[in-house]
Every structure is written in structure tokens, then in C-alpha cells.
XYZ file of C-alpha atoms in Angstrom:
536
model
C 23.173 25.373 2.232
C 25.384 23.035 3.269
C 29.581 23.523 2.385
C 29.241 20.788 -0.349
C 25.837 21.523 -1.546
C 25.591 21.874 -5.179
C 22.837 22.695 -7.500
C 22.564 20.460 -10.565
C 20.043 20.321 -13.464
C 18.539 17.245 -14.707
C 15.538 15.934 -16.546
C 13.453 14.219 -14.636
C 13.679 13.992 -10.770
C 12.003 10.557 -9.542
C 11.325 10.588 -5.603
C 11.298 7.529 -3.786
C 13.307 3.927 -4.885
C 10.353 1.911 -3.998
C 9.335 -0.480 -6.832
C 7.844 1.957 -8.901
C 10.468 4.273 -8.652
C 12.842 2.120 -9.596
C 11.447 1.212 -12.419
C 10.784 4.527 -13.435
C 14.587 5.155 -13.164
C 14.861 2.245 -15.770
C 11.598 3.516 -17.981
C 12.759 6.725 -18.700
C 17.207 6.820 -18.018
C 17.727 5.784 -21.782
C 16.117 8.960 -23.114
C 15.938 11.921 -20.204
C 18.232 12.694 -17.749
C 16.959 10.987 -14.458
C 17.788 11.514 -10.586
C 15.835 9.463 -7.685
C 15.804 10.195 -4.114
C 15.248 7.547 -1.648
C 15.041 8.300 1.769
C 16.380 5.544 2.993
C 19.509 3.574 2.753
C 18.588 0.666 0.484
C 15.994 0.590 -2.521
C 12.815 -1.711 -2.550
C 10.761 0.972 -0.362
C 8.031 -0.639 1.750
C 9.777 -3.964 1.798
C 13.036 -2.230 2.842
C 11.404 -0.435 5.641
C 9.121 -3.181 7.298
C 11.263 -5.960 8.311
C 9.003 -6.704 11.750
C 8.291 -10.455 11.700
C 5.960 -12.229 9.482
C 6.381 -9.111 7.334
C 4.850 -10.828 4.104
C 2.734 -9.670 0.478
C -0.710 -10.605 0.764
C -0.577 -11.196 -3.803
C 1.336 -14.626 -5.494
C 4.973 -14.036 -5.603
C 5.119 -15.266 -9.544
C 2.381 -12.110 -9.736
C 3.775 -9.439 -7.224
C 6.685 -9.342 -9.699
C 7.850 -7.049 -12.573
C 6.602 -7.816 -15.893
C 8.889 -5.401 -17.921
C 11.737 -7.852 -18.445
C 10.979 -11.475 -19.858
C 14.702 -12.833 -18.635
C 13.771 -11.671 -15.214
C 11.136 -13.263 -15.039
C 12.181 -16.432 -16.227
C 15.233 -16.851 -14.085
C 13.885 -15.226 -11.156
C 13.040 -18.096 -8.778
C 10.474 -17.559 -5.473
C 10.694 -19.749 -2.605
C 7.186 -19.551 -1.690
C 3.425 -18.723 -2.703
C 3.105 -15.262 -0.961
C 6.916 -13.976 -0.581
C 8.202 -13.135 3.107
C 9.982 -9.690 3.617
C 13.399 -10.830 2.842
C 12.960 -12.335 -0.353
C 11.008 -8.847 -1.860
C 14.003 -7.085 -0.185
C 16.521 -9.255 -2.178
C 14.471 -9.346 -5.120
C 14.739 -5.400 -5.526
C 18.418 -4.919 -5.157
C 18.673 -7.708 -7.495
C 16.681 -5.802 -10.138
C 18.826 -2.436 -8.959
C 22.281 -4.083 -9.551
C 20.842 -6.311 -12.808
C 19.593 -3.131 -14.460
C 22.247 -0.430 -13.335
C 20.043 1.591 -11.001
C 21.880 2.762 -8.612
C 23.703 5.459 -10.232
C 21.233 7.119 -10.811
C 19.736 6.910 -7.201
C 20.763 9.031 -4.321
C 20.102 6.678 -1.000
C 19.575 8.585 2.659
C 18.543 11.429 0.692
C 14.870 12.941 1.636
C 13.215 15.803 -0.356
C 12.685 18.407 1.964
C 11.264 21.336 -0.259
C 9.948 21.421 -4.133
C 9.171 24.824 -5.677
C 7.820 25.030 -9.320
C 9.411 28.327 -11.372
C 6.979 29.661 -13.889
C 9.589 31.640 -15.751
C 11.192 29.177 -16.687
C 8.572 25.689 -16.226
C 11.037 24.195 -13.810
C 11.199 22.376 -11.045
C 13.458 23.185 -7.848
C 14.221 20.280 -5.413
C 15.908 20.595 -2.609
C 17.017 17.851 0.000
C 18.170 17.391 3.317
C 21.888 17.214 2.854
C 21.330 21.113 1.246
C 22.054 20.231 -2.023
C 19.398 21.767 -5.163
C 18.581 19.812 -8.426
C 16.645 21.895 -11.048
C 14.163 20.095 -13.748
C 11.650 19.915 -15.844
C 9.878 17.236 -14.128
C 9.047 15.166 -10.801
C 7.570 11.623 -10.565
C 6.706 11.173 -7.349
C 6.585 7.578 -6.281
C 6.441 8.226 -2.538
C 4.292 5.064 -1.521
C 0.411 4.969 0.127
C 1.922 3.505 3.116
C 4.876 5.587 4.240
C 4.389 7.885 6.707
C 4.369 5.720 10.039
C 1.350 6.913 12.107
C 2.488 7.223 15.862
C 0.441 7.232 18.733
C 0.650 10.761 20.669
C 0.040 9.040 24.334
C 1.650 11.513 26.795
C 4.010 9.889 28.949
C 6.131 8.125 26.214
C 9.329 9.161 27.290
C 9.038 7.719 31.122
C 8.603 4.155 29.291
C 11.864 2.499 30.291
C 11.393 -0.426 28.370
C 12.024 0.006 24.537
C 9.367 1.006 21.722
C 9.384 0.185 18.425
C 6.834 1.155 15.356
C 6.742 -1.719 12.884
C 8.420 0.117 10.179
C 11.286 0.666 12.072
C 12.082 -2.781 13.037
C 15.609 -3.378 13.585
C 17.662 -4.723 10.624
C 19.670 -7.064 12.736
C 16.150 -8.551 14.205
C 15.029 -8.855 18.598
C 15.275 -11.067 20.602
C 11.788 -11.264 22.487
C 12.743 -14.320 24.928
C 11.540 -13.936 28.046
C 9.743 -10.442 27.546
C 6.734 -9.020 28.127
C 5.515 -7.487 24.830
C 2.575 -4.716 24.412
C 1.423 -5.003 20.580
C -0.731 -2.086 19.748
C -2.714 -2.726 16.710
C -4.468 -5.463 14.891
C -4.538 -4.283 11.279
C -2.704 -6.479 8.552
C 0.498 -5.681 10.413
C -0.463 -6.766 13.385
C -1.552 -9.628 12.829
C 1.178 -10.891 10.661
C 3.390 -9.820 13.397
C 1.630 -11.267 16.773
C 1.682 -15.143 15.932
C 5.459 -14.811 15.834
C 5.944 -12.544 18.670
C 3.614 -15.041 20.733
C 6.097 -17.997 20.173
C 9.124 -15.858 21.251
C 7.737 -13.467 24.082
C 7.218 -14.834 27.624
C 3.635 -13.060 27.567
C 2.059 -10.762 24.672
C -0.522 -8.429 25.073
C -2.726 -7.472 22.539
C -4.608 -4.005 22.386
C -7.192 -4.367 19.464
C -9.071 -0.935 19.016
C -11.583 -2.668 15.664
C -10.795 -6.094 14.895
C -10.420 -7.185 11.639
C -11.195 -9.694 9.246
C -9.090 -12.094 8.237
C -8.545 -14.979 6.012
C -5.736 -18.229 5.864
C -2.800 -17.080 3.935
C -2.702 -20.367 2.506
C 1.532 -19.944 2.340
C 3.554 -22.461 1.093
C 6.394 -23.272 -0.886
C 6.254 -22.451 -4.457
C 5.121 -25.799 -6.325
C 7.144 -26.240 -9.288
C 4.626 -27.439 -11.673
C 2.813 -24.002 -11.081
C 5.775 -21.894 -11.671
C 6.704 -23.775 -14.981
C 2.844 -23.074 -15.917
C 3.173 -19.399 -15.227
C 6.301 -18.867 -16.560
C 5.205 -20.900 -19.992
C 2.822 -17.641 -20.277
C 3.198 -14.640 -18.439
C 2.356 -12.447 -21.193
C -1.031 -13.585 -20.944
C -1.028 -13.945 -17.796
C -0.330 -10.204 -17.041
C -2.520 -9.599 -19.322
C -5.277 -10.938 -17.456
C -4.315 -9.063 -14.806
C -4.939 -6.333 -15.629
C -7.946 -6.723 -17.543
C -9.600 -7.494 -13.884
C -8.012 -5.587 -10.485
C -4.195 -5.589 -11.660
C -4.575 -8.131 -8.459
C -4.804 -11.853 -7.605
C -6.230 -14.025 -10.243
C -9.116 -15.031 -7.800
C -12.516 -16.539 -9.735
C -14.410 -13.880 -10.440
C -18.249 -15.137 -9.392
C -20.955 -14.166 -11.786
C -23.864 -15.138 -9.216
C -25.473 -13.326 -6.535
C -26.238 -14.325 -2.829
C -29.407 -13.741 -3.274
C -29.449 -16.528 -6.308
C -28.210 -19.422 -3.726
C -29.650 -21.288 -1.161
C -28.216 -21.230 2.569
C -26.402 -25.049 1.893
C -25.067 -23.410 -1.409
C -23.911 -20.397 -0.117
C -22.277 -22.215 2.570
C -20.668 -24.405 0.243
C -18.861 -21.867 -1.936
C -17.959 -19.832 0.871
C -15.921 -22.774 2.104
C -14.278 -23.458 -0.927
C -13.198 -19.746 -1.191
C -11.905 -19.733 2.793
C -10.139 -23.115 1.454
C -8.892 -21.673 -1.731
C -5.455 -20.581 -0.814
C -6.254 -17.760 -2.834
C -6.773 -14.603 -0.575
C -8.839 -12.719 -1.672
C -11.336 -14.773 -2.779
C -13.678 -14.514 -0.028
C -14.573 -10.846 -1.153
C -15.250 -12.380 -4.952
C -17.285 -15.223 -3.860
C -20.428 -13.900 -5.003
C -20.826 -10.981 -7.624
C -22.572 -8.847 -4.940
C -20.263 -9.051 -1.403
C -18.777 -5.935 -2.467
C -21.707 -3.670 -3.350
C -24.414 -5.010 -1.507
C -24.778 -4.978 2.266
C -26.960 -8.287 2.784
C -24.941 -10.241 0.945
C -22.028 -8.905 2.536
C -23.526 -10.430 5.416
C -24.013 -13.429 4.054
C -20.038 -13.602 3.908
C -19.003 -11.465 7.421
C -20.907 -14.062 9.505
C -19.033 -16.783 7.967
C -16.235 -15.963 9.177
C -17.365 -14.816 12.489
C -18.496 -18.210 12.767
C -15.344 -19.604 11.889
C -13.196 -17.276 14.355
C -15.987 -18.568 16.691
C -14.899 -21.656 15.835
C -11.221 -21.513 16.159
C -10.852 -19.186 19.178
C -11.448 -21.280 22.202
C -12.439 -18.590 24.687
C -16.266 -17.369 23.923
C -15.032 -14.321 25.194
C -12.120 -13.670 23.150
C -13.599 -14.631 19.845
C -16.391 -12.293 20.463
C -13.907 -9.644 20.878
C -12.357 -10.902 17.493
C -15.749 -10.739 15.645
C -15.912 -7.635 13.353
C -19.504 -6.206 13.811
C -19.274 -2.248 13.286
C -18.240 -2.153 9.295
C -18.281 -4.806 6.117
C -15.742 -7.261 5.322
C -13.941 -5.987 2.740
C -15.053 -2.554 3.273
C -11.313 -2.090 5.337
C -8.556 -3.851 3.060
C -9.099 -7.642 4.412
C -5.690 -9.526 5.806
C -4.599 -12.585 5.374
C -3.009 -14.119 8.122
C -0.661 -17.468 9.897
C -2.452 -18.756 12.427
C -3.813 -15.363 13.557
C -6.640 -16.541 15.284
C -5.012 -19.863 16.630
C -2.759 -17.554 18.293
C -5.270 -16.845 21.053
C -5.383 -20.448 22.460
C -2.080 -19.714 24.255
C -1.925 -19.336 27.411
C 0.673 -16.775 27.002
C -1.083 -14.446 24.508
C -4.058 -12.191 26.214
C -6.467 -9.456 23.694
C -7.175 -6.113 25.552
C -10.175 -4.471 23.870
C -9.107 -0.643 24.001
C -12.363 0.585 22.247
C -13.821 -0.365 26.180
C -10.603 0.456 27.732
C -9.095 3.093 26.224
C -5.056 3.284 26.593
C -4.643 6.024 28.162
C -0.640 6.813 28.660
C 2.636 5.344 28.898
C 3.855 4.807 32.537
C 7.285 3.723 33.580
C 6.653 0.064 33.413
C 4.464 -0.067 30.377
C 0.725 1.494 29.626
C -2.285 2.537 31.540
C -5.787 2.120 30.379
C -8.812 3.288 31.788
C -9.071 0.626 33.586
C -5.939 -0.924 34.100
C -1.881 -1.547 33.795
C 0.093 -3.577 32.184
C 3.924 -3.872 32.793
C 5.656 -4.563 29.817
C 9.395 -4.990 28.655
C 8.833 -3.983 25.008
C 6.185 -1.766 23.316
C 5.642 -2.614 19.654
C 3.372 -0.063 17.798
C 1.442 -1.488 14.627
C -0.361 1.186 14.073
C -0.508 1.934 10.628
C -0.051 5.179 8.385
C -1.084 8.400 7.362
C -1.625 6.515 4.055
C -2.445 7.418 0.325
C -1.154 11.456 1.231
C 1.142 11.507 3.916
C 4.106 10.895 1.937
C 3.467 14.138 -0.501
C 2.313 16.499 2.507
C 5.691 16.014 4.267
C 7.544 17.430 1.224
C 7.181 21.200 1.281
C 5.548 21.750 -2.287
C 4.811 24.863 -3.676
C 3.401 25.219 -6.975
C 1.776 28.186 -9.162
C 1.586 31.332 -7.874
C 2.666 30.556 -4.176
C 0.130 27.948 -3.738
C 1.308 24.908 -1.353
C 0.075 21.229 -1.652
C -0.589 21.483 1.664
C -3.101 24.661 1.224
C -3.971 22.628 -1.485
C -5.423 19.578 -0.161
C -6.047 21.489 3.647
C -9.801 20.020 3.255
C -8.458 16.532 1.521
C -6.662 15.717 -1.482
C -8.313 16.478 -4.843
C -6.009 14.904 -8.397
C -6.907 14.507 -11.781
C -6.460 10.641 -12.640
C -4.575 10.383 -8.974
C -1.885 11.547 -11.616
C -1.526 15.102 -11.685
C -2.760 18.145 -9.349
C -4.431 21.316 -11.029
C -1.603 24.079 -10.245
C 1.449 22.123 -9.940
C 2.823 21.721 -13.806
C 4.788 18.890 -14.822
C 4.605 16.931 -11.277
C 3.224 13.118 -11.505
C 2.076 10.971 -8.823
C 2.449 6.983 -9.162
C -0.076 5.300 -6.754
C -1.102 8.975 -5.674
C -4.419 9.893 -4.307
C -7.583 8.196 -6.234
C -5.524 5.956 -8.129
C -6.735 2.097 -6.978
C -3.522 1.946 -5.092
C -3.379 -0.833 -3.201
C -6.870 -2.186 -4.131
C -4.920 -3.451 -7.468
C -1.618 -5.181 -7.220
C 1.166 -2.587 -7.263
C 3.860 -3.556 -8.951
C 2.268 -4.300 -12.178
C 0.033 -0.985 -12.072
C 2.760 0.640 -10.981
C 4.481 -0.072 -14.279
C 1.700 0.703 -16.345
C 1.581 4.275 -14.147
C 4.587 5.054 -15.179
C 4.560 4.052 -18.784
C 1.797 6.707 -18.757
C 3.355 9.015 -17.574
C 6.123 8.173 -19.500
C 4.069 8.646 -22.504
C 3.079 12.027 -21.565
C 6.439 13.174 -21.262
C 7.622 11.590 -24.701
C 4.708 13.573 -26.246
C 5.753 16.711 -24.613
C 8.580 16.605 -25.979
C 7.919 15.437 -29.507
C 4.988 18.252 -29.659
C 7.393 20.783 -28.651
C 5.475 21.490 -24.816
C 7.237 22.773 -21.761
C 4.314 22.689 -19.429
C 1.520 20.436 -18.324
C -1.434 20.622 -15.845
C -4.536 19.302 -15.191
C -7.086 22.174 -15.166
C -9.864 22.592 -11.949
C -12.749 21.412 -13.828
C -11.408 18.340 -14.503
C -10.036 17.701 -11.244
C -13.199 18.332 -9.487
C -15.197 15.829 -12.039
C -12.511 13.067 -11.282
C -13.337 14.069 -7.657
C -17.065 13.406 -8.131
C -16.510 9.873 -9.605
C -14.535 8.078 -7.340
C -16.713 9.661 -4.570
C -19.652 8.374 -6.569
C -18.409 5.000 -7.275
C -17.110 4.550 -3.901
C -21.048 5.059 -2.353
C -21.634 1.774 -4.286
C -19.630 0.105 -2.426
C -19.666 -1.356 0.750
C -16.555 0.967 1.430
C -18.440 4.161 2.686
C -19.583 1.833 5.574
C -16.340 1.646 6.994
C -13.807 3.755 8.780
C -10.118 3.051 7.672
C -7.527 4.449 5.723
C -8.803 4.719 2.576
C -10.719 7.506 3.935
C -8.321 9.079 6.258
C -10.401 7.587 9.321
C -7.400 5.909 10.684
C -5.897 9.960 11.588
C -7.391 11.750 13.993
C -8.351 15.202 12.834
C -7.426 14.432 8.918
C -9.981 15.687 6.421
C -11.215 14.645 2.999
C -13.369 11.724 1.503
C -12.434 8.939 -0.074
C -9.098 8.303 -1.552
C -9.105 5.396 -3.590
C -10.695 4.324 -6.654
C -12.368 1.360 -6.669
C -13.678 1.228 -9.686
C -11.087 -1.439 -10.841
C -8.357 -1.049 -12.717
C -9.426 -1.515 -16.472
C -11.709 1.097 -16.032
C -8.849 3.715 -14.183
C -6.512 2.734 -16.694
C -8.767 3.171 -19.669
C -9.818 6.709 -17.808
C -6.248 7.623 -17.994
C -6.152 6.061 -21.718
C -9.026 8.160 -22.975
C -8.208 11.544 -21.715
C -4.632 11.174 -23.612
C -6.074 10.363 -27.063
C -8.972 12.634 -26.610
C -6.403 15.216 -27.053
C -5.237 15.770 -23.278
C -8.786 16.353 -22.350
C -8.654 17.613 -18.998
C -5.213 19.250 -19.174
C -4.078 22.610 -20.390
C -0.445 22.245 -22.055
C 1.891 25.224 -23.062
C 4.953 26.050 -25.011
């Protein structure tokens, strides 16, 4: 340990200052002794770490909001539709200074190392600066998308240009003028990024392994009118919420593709692309998402209209997802993604022909080519849903490590809890719907669970909580089982670990929707803690 390292002893210890972190700081401070770590040196967690440009929620601002205090969000006023980077960033120290977070956060402070005591049904956390904090119990509200995935090209450090992964954009911002730019990557990052790149750089290349679909953002700035008609209700409104996804209030459809002619299909899949609501493609009809012909029915539309847009045959071919189901990879949203590629400065390298092969001096080498470039920009995504847990040393019962644990994939009861590590809760952890509901809001309603467990724990005079194997394995069975419903098993992304080369396990989110997770997690509380064992 470090000369100033200390050891303290707290209630609660709450890792990450992300939204739902922070608002389990503010959920539980008034009655438990609370600690946070953040890892980084401001709060608001994924929207303090990406600032790359066009950085942007893909959910309505006056939805992608907290719904615990009614002043806040009354006052609180969004510029636009779907907020940019900057505003979520602003909007989260806001709610940190407003509410008195921050002393009870520790900022640039990672948790290295977590071991759980069973003499004594505590927790011991231990960070980087050295320092210990004992407790009784860990929320973990580490994030799905965290852990910055990094391609392991040899030859990275001849590069003498500069690289830069998306999360760790510079805070003061680059100048790209006059630069040739290598953007590697074409998920929702990437393409939120490239448009903007492409009006700065003097060329950008762009290396798309799978395309992607993709949908108009339909950004704007916030209408008035609307936001005086949410705000006149947002109890109801929230309420809605989550009695669907916990996501965008899209129109839920109630016929099938199969029920509609060609001309009528066609019809209400242009009012959907139109909608300025987007997600609404994947909702058009009740079937897109379970039922392969009709998700057809919907992928070919908009093939045809990147066919449409994209003025090189070529090029929009490459830009035409054929290998998996829309919607069974999280679809983006974009700004003029696809009118990007009608610049003459702007050129798509298809790597799943060419393969990149290394870094050189001047830029990258593909199987086929080089490319000299003045900046590399990596977009290329996460060791999602896990990665953030498996990079904390846990050990929990009887020397057992989380990553022994979950060697062959993770395995959770709820996405809450893990069978042999007492008293440690996940928010957004593996099998929770993540980010196929809208976070914030589900985040809050995660931790009021948990919340509620720890109230009763103490009430009922309990020291120690766990979920037990049996149930953990039945959880396992379901979301694998609903998941083969879906048009999901057909694709290869990060909800199954695809997107990491060598990482095991099935599939990691539930996508049941989130009435029936949250009533899951409902149920097994008032059926007496079914599926945990609790001790005194």
C-alpha cells in the first residue's frame, strides 16, 4: 500500500459515476453509508468518456432523462430531439452538483481488486491509489459499453501519425484540416463520427468489416409545444415507458407482414423511415423482430433506399447489410451517414475482402493494399455487457474468481446477482435488457430494486444474500430461450460476445422486454426471495 493509503469501512460501495451510479449514490446516501468510485475524472460515465464527434443518444432527450425528481425535470431544458454529447455531459454534473453527489464520489479512482470475507459477510475493495474500503455491499454500475476494444494489429507502434480509439477522444477536440484520416469501424460510432470527420479531413478512409443498418436520426431542435406536452405529464409518460421497452415511445404495430399487401407494406415502411422516431423501423410490423421473412420485408427496404442515396453502385452494395437481420445487431441512427459517400473526398475499404493486415509507418496495410494516413481513428467498439466486471479482480466464496466464474461466459440470476458472490449487485449487468431498453430510466428502477433488497435485509435482520446455482442456471435457460425467438441468434455482434475474438458464452441480453424482466425481478422478491438463499 501506498504511504497515504487508508482502510475505511462504509455501507455500501457503488462502482462507477455513470448515470446509474449516480443515482444510486442519491437512492441510498440518506439511509446507508455510501462510497462510489469512478474511474475517471468527471461523472456522467459513457457520455464523459466519448466526446469523438457526432457523439449523440440514439432515445428523445425529454425521455433519456431522470425521472426521480419532478423539479428536474421541469426546469431542465434540452436543446434538441436526440441530445449531442455535450449537453448529456452537462446534464450529469448538473444533477451531481444539484443533488450533492460528489462527496460521496471518489473521481480517478479505479477498483483494482474486490474480495468477499465470509467471517464476517464483508466486502474488501481495494483501488489503484492503494487505499482499502471494507462493506457490506457493492453495486456495481460499471456500464455495457466500457471496456474499449482495441485492435491487436502488430506494427502499431511504427505508426508515426497519431491514433486515437473513440472513447478517448481528446477533451479539447482535433483539428482534422488537411489530414488524411483512417476510420476503422462502421458500428453506431462510426457512423456518427465519419460524416463529421468527412467535412473536416482532406481525405477519409473508411474500413467497414459488416456494414450496418441504419436509419435518419431525424435531429432537430426541441419544439416547444412538445416539451410543454411532455412535461404537462411525465408521470404517465414514464409510465408508459416502461410498461413497453423502458425505450422510445415508437407505435407499437399490432399487424403482421404477412397481413399486408406489397403497396401497404411499402407504405408503412415509409412512414416509419419518415417518422423521426428511430426505432420505429424495427416496430413497423408485429413480426420484424421474430420472424425472418418479414424481417426481410423491412432489410430490403432499406437496402433499397441506401441504393438509392449512395451514388456509386459499387459503394452502396458494399453498404447493403446481407449476412444478418436488421435489428438483429442494435440498429443506428445516423446524419447523413450514407450521403457521406457522394464526396469525392470520402472512399469505403471493405476489409472483410481485404483484410487490414498491420500498421506501417505511414498508415495501414491490407492484403491488398496501403493507405498513408495522418491520423488513425479506431471505432471499434467494446468488450461490452462483461468487460467492465472481468477487469476488476473479484473473488468471492471460497476462493472462487468472477473470472473462473464466467471463464465459459457469464451466467447471473436476474443480470442482478451472481451465485457465490454475497451481497454484490450488478445494474445493467449481464442478461439484464441493457441497452435494448432505455437506460436511464431502467437504470433507476435497477437500483430501486436493489435498493429494496437491501432495506429488507436490514429490516429482517440478514447479513448475507446470494442467488443460489439452480436459479442462476434457469435464468440462464430463459434468456437463451427467448433470445432463439428472435431474429437475434442470426447475428454476430456484441450482444453475444461475437464482436471479441476468442470470448466465450451465449447470449447476454434479455430481450424479452422490460415489463416482463422487471416483473421477473418483482416476482422472485415477493415470492419470498425465491431463487436466493439469505443468512443471518
Amino acid at each position: 500500500m501506498q504511504d497515504n493509503a487508508s482502510v475505511k469501512n462504509v455501507d455500501i460501495v457503488i462502482i462507477g459515476a455513470g448515470f446509474s451510479g449516480m443515482y444510486a449514490v442519491h437512492r441510498l446516501r440518506k439511509d446507508y453509508d455510501v462510497l462510489c468510485f469512478e474511474a475517471g475524472d468527471g461523472v456522467g460515465g459513457t457520455w464523459y468518456w466519448n466526446r469523438y464527434p457526432g457523439a449523440r443518444v440514439d432515445i428523445q432527450s425529454v425521455e433519456y432523462s431522470y425521472s426521480f425528481d419532478e423539479a428536474l425535470q421541469q426546469e431542465w431544458r434540452w436543446p434538441e430531439y436526440f441530445s449531442a454529447q455535450p449537453d448529456l455531459e452537462r446534464y450529469a454534473n448538473h444533477v451531481a452538483d444539484r443533488f450533492g453527489l460528489r462527496e460521496h464520489i471518489r473521481l480517478s479512482t479505479m477498483v483494482k481488486k474486490m474480495r468477499f470475507d465470509v467471517a464476517t459477510n464483508r466486502w474488501h475493495v481495494h483501488s489503484d491509489n492503494g487505499d482499502e474500503v471494507i462493506c457490506r455491499y457493492v453495486i456495481a454500475a460499471t456500464g455495457s459499453l466500457t471496456v474499449p476494444n482495441t485492435p491487436n494489429w502488430s506494427g502499431r507502434e511504427a505508426f508515426t501519425g497519431d491514433i486515437y480509439h473513440t472513447t478517448q477522444w481528446p477533451r479539447e477536440g482535433l483539428d482534422l484540416s488537411g489530414k488524411r484520416v483512417g476510420l476503422i469501424g462502421t458500428g453506431s460510432t462510426g457512423i456518427q463520427a465519419a460524416p463529421l470527420i468527412a467535412e473536416q479531413a482532406e481525405h477519409l478512409f473508411v474500413f467497414q468489416r459488416t456494414p450496418v443498418f441504419s436509419m435518419p436520426s431525424g435531429n432537430r431542435p426541441l419544439d416547444t409545444e412538445y416539451e410543454r406536452e411532455w412535461k404537462s405529464d411525465y408521470a404517465e409518460r414514464r409510465k408508459q415507458m416502461l410498461g413497453y421497452y423502458g425505450a422510445s415511445l415508437v407505435e407499437y404495430s399490432d399487424v403482421s407482414a404477412h397481413d399486408c399487401t406489397p403497396e401497404q407494406q411499402e407504405a408503412m415502411m415509409e412512414q416509419a423511415w419518415n417518422s423521426k422516431k428511430a426505432m420505429q423501423l424495427l416496430v413497423v410490423f408485429k413480426d420484424v423482430m421474430t420472424d425472418v421473412a418479414a424481417n426481410e420485408v423491412v432489410s430490403e427496404f432499406v437496402r433499397k433506399k441506401i441504393r438509392e442515396t449512395v451514388k456509386s453502385p459499387h459503394t452502396a452494395e458494399l453498404l447493403c447489410p446481407t449476412t444478418y437481420p436488421i435489428g438483429g445487431k442494435r440498429l443506428c441512427v445516423d446524419n447523413g451517414y450514407y450521403e457521406m459517400y457522394n464526396r469525392d473526398n470520402v472512399t469505403l475499404v471493405d476489409v472483410k475482402s481485404d483484410p487490414i493486415i498491420a500498421y506501417t509507418s505511414l498508415g495501414l496495410r491490407t492484403a491488398k493494399a496501403e493507405y498513408d494516413l495522418d491520423v488513425i481513428v479506431t471505432a471499434t467498439g467494446f468488450d461490452a455487457i462483461t468487460g467492465a466486471m472481468l477487469r476488476i479482480d473479484i473473488e468471492g466464496v471460497e476462493g472462487l474468481t468472477l473470472a473462473e466464474k464466467w471463464s465459459d461466459g457469464p451466467t447471473t440470476y436476474l443480470g442482478a446477482m451472481i451465485a457465490g458472490f454475497p451481497n454484490l449487485f450488478m445494474i445493467h449487468g449481464p442478461t439484464t435488457p441493457a441497452a435494448q431498453a432505455q437506460m436511464i430510466t431502467t437504470g433507476e428502477w435497477q437500483v430501486n430494486w436493489a435498493a429494496c433488497v437491501i432495506d429488507d435485509m436490514g429490516r429482517e435482520g440478514y447479513a448475507r444474500i446470494e442467488a443460489t446455482l439452480e436459479a442462476e442456471n434457469r435464468w440462464h435457460d430463459h434468456v437463451d430461450k427467448i433470445s432463439e425467438g428472435t431474429v437475434h441468434r442470426l447475428a454476430e455482434s456484441w450482444y453475444n460476445g461475437k464482436n471479441i475474438e476468442g470470448k466465450k458464452g451465449g447470449f447476454m441480453i434479455y430481450v424479452g422486454g422490460f415489463p416482463q424482466y422487471s416483473a421477473a425481478c418483482t416476482d422472485a422478491i415477493e415470492n419470498n426471495y425465491e431463487g436466493f438463499v439469505r443468512s443471518r
